[in-house]
Amino acid sequence: MAASGLARTPLLVGAGTLLATVAVAVRDPHVAGSWGACPLHLLTGLWCPGCGGMRAVHDLTHGDLAGAWGMNPLLVVLLPLAVAGWAVWTWRAVHGRRTQAPRHPAWAWSFLAVIVSFAVLRNLPQLAPYLAP
Amino acid sequence: MSSTDPQDPATPAPDPWRKPETGSTSGAAPAPVPDAVQPYASGPAYPSGEAYPSSPAYPSGAAYPPAPTYGAPVQHPVPGGYPPAQAYGYPAYGGYLPKNSYAVWSLVLGILGLVSCGFFTGIPAIVVGNNAKKAAANGEADNPGMATAGVVLGWIGTGWSGLVVVGYLVFVVVMLLTTASA
């Protein structure tokens, strides 16, 4: 298949992610220390935007959407978008079309704004019960 | 000298490229140049411009406008043979520098790596930033400074989080080793 070379990257990414998901589903990150610790949290005690992400993925693989939302709401929102984006990427690659990250810089800066504001908001005491693990 | 006239093999035709001899001609134009070697003669040799198909026959923006060469007065607008900006795959920002976004993404990932994500976005920042610098060197982007910033931030983010992870692993190993003997 002529496009198989192009499809190799998204398929490898998909396979790697699937492997990581299975690992998280099997080895429960709710158990303290089962997967180590977040470097930022160790250093500063703050919640980084990814904190609770592994626990959220574990909950999702076990069907616990509410629990996942309690762990990391941003991830629960972004995960379907990421999966859809990967599916589009793979589909295009199989049909021989290259895909670029969104080209207009507004996409990149908006992404940064969302992540940073989430990181700031979830560390505020008033919002921590809703946004932090 | 072989004859240049295919219809008259017996008599040698005058070589049109030979330098005209001086003083030995009969007064007629020396080395008469047949019309065949002047294909761009204007006037009667070629039909005038109206006989040529007009603009619709040529795609707009044709790269080789033949009009002036054949003396035809029909002037096609010659924009240099390129259609407008759409050919470069719009968007307007970084219009014909499509790889400008590499450096922007590198900087975004680098900032995230510096302040929170560490090597998770730091390593992609380094990779994308180096690709951005290569693109700038190839003329496909004009923001190598931003690319360098992304790479630097990527390294710093990878550095601090890598140190923490290594330190944590050393701590765990030390704990395991020292408590095992208890």
Coordinates of C-alpha atoms in Angstrom, one line a residue:
Chain A
M1 CA 0.0 0.0 0.0
A2 CA 1.6 3.3 -1.1
A3 CA 0.3 5.2 1.9
S4 CA 1.5 2.7 4.5
G5 CA 4.6 4.7 5.2
L6 CA 2.6 7.8 6.1
A7 CA 0.2 5.8 8.2
R8 CA 3.0 4.3 10.3
T9 CA 3.3 7.3 12.6
P10 CA -0.4 7.7 13.6
L11 CA -0.7 3.9 14.0
L12 CA 2.3 3.7 16.2
V13 CA 1.0 6.6 18.3
G14 CA -2.3 4.8 18.6
A15 CA -0.7 1.6 19.5
G16 CA 1.5 3.2 22.1
T17 CA -1.4 5.1 23.6
L18 CA -3.5 2.0 23.8
L19 CA -0.7 0.2 25.5
A20 CA -0.4 3.0 28.0
T21 CA -4.1 3.0 28.6
V22 CA -4.2 -0.7 29.3
A23 CA -1.3 -0.3 31.7
V24 CA -3.1 2.4 33.6
A25 CA -6.3 0.4 33.6
V26 CA -4.5 -2.6 35.1
R27 CA -2.2 -0.9 37.6
D28 CA -4.5 1.3 39.7
P29 CA -3.1 4.8 40.0
H30 CA -5.5 5.5 42.9
V31 CA -3.1 3.4 45.0
A32 CA -0.7 6.0 46.3
G33 CA 2.7 5.6 44.8
S34 CA 1.8 2.9 42.3
W35 CA 3.0 5.1 39.5
G36 CA 5.4 7.4 41.2
A37 CA 4.6 11.0 41.8
C38 CA 4.1 14.2 39.8
P39 CA 7.3 16.2 39.8
L40 CA 5.6 19.6 40.1
H41 CA 3.4 18.4 42.9
L42 CA 6.4 17.0 44.7
L43 CA 8.3 20.3 44.4
T44 CA 5.5 22.8 45.0
G45 CA 2.4 21.1 46.3
L46 CA 0.5 22.7 43.4
W47 CA -1.8 20.7 41.1
C48 CA -0.4 20.7 37.6
P49 CA -3.0 20.6 34.7
G50 CA -2.4 16.9 34.3
C51 CA -2.7 15.9 37.9
G52 CA -5.5 13.3 38.3
G53 CA -5.1 12.5 34.6
M54 CA -4.0 8.9 35.2
R55 CA -6.7 8.3 37.7
A56 CA -9.2 9.8 35.4
V57 CA -8.2 7.5 32.5
H58 CA -8.3 4.6 34.9
D59 CA -11.8 5.5 35.9
L60 CA -12.9 5.9 32.3
T61 CA -11.6 2.4 31.4
H62 CA -13.7 1.1 34.2
G63 CA -16.8 3.1 33.1
D64 CA -16.8 5.6 36.0
L65 CA -17.4 8.9 34.2
A66 CA -18.3 10.8 37.4
G67 CA -15.2 9.7 39.1
A68 CA -13.1 10.6 36.1
W69 CA -14.7 14.1 36.0
G70 CA -13.8 14.5 39.7
M71 CA -10.2 13.7 39.0
N72 CA -9.5 15.9 36.0
P73 CA -12.4 17.6 34.2
L74 CA -10.2 19.2 31.5
L75 CA -8.9 15.8 30.5
V76 CA -12.4 14.4 30.3
V77 CA -13.4 17.2 27.9
L78 CA -10.2 17.1 25.8
L79 CA -9.9 13.3 25.5
P80 CA -12.7 12.8 23.0
L81 CA -11.3 15.6 20.9
A82 CA -7.9 14.1 21.0
V83 CA -9.3 10.7 20.0
A84 CA -11.3 12.3 17.1
G85 CA -8.2 14.2 16.0
W86 CA -6.1 11.0 16.0
A87 CA -8.8 9.2 14.0
V88 CA -8.8 12.0 11.4
W89 CA -5.0 11.9 11.3
T90 CA -5.0 8.1 10.7
W91 CA -7.7 8.3 8.1
R92 CA -5.9 10.9 6.1
A93 CA -2.6 9.1 6.4
V94 CA -4.1 5.9 5.2
H95 CA -5.4 7.8 2.1
G96 CA -2.0 9.3 1.5
R97 CA -2.7 12.9 2.8
R98 CA -0.4 14.7 5.2
T99 CA -1.8 16.4 8.1
Q100 CA -0.3 19.4 9.9
A101 CA -1.0 20.8 13.3
P102 CA -3.4 23.8 13.1
R103 CA -1.4 26.4 11.3
H104 CA -2.9 29.6 12.5
P105 CA -1.1 30.7 15.7
A106 CA -4.4 31.5 17.3
W107 CA -4.9 27.8 17.8
A108 CA -1.5 27.4 19.6
W109 CA -2.0 30.4 21.9
S110 CA -5.6 29.4 22.7
F111 CA -4.4 26.0 23.7
L112 CA -1.8 27.5 26.0
A113 CA -4.4 29.9 27.5
V114 CA -6.8 27.0 28.2
I115 CA -4.1 24.9 29.9
V116 CA -2.6 27.7 31.9
S117 CA -6.0 29.0 33.1
F118 CA -7.0 25.5 34.1
A119 CA -3.8 25.2 36.0
V120 CA -4.4 28.5 37.8
L121 CA -8.1 27.9 38.5
R122 CA -7.7 24.5 39.9
N123 CA -5.2 25.7 42.5
L124 CA -7.6 28.4 43.8
P125 CA -9.1 27.2 47.1
Q126 CA -12.6 28.1 46.0
L127 CA -12.5 26.0 42.9
A128 CA -10.2 23.3 44.0
P129 CA -13.0 20.9 45.1
Y130 CA -14.4 21.0 41.6
L131 CA -11.3 21.1 39.4
A132 CA -8.5 19.4 41.4
P133 CA -8.3 15.7 42.2
Chain B
M1 CA 30.0 21.6 -49.7
S2 CA 26.8 19.6 -49.7
S3 CA 23.7 21.2 -51.1
T4 CA 21.3 22.7 -48.6
D5 CA 18.5 22.6 -51.1
P6 CA 16.8 19.2 -50.9
Q7 CA 15.1 19.8 -54.3
D8 CA 18.1 20.6 -56.2
P9 CA 20.9 18.1 -55.5
A10 CA 22.8 19.0 -58.7
T11 CA 23.6 22.6 -58.0
P12 CA 24.9 23.7 -54.7
A13 CA 22.6 26.2 -53.0
P14 CA 24.2 29.2 -51.5
D15 CA 25.0 28.6 -47.9
P16 CA 22.9 31.2 -46.0
W17 CA 25.3 31.1 -43.1
R18 CA 28.4 31.8 -45.1
K19 CA 29.9 35.2 -44.7
P20 CA 29.1 37.3 -47.7
E21 CA 32.1 37.8 -50.0
T22 CA 33.0 41.3 -50.6
G23 CA 33.2 42.8 -54.1
S24 CA 32.6 39.6 -56.0
T25 CA 28.9 39.7 -56.1
S26 CA 26.7 40.9 -58.9
G27 CA 25.4 43.8 -56.8
A28 CA 22.5 41.9 -55.5
A29 CA 22.2 41.5 -51.8
P30 CA 25.0 39.1 -50.7
A31 CA 24.1 35.8 -49.1
P32 CA 20.4 36.3 -49.5
V33 CA 18.8 35.0 -46.4
P34 CA 15.7 33.0 -47.2
D35 CA 12.7 33.8 -45.2
A36 CA 12.8 30.4 -43.6
V37 CA 15.6 31.5 -41.3
Q38 CA 13.7 34.5 -40.1
P39 CA 10.6 32.9 -38.4
Y40 CA 9.8 36.1 -36.5
A41 CA 9.3 38.3 -39.5
S42 CA 6.3 40.4 -38.9
G43 CA 3.8 41.7 -41.4
P44 CA 2.8 39.5 -44.3
A45 CA 4.6 36.4 -43.2
Y46 CA 2.3 35.9 -40.4
P47 CA -1.4 36.7 -40.0
S48 CA -2.1 39.7 -37.9
G49 CA -3.2 39.6 -34.3
E50 CA -6.9 39.3 -35.0
A51 CA -6.4 36.0 -36.6
Y52 CA -5.1 34.5 -33.4
P53 CA -7.5 33.2 -30.8
S54 CA -8.1 35.9 -28.2
S55 CA -7.9 35.6 -24.5
P56 CA -10.3 32.8 -23.8
A57 CA -8.1 30.4 -25.5
Y58 CA -5.3 31.0 -23.1
P59 CA -5.7 30.1 -19.4
S60 CA -5.3 33.2 -17.4
G61 CA -1.9 33.5 -15.9
A62 CA -0.2 31.4 -18.6
A63 CA 3.5 31.4 -17.9
Y64 CA 4.6 31.9 -21.5
P65 CA 2.7 34.7 -23.2
P66 CA 3.4 34.3 -26.9
A67 CA 1.7 37.5 -27.9
P68 CA 4.8 39.8 -28.1
T69 CA 6.9 37.3 -29.9
Y70 CA 4.6 36.9 -32.8
G71 CA 3.8 40.5 -33.1
A72 CA 0.2 40.1 -32.3
P73 CA -1.2 43.1 -30.6
V74 CA -3.4 41.1 -28.2
Q75 CA -1.9 41.7 -24.8
H76 CA -2.8 39.3 -22.1
P77 CA -2.5 40.4 -18.5
V78 CA 0.7 38.7 -17.4
P79 CA 0.8 38.4 -13.6
G80 CA 4.0 36.5 -13.7
G81 CA 2.2 33.2 -14.2
Y82 CA 1.0 32.7 -10.6
P83 CA -2.5 32.9 -9.4
P84 CA -3.0 34.9 -6.3
A85 CA -2.4 33.9 -2.7
Q86 CA -4.7 30.9 -2.7
A87 CA -1.9 28.9 -4.4
Y88 CA 0.1 28.9 -1.2
G89 CA -2.6 27.4 0.9
Y90 CA -4.0 30.3 2.9
P91 CA -4.2 31.3 5.9
A92 CA -3.1 34.8 5.5
Y93 CA -0.9 34.8 8.6
G94 CA 2.4 33.4 7.5
G95 CA 0.8 33.2 4.0
Y96 CA 3.6 31.7 1.9
L97 CA 5.7 30.7 5.0
P98 CA 3.6 27.7 5.9
K99 CA 6.0 26.4 8.5
N100 CA 5.8 29.5 10.8
S101 CA 3.4 27.5 13.0
Y102 CA 6.2 25.1 14.0
A103 CA 8.0 27.7 16.1
V104 CA 4.7 28.9 17.7
W105 CA 3.8 25.4 18.8
S106 CA 7.4 24.9 20.0
L107 CA 7.1 28.0 22.2
V108 CA 3.7 27.0 23.5
L109 CA 4.9 23.5 24.4
G110 CA 8.1 25.0 25.9
I111 CA 6.2 27.4 28.2
L112 CA 4.0 24.5 29.3
G113 CA 7.0 22.4 29.9
L114 CA 8.7 25.1 31.9
V115 CA 5.8 25.9 34.2
S116 CA 4.1 22.6 34.7
C117 CA 4.3 19.7 32.3
G118 CA 8.1 19.2 32.4
F119 CA 9.4 16.8 29.9
F120 CA 5.9 15.7 28.8
T121 CA 5.7 18.8 26.6
G122 CA 9.4 19.7 26.9
I123 CA 10.6 16.9 24.7
P124 CA 8.0 17.6 22.0
A125 CA 9.0 21.3 22.3
I126 CA 12.6 20.4 21.5
V127 CA 11.7 18.2 18.6
V128 CA 9.3 20.7 17.0
G129 CA 11.6 23.6 17.7
N130 CA 14.5 22.0 15.9
N131 CA 12.2 21.3 13.0
A132 CA 11.2 24.9 13.1
K133 CA 14.8 26.0 13.0
K134 CA 15.4 23.8 10.0
A135 CA 12.4 25.2 8.3
A136 CA 13.6 28.7 8.9
A137 CA 17.0 27.8 7.5
N138 CA 15.3 26.5 4.3
G139 CA 13.3 29.7 3.9
E140 CA 10.0 28.0 4.8
A141 CA 9.6 30.1 7.9
D142 CA 10.8 33.5 9.2
N143 CA 10.7 33.0 13.0
P144 CA 13.9 31.2 14.0
G145 CA 14.2 33.3 17.2
M146 CA 10.9 31.9 18.4
A147 CA 12.0 28.4 17.5
T148 CA 15.1 28.8 19.6
A149 CA 13.1 30.1 22.5
G150 CA 10.9 27.0 22.3
V151 CA 13.9 24.7 22.2
V152 CA 15.5 26.5 25.2
L153 CA 12.3 26.3 27.3
G154 CA 11.9 22.7 26.3
W155 CA 15.4 21.9 27.6
I156 CA 14.8 23.7 30.8
G157 CA 11.4 22.0 31.4
T158 CA 12.9 18.6 30.6
G159 CA 15.8 19.4 32.9
W160 CA 14.0 20.3 36.0
S161 CA 11.4 17.5 35.7
G162 CA 14.0 15.0 34.7
L163 CA 16.0 15.8 37.8
V164 CA 12.9 15.5 39.9
V165 CA 12.0 12.1 38.4
V166 CA 15.6 10.8 38.7
G167 CA 15.8 12.1 42.3
Y168 CA 12.5 10.4 43.1
L169 CA 13.7 7.1 41.6
V170 CA 16.9 7.3 43.6
F171 CA 14.9 8.0 46.7
V172 CA 12.7 5.0 46.1
V173 CA 15.7 2.7 45.4
V174 CA 17.5 3.9 48.5
M175 CA 14.4 3.3 50.5
L176 CA 14.0 -0.1 49.1
L177 CA 17.6 -1.0 49.8
T178 CA 17.8 0.4 53.3
T179 CA 14.5 -1.1 54.5
A180 CA 15.1 -4.4 53.0
S181 CA 17.8 -5.2 55.4
A182 CA 15.7 -4.2 58.4

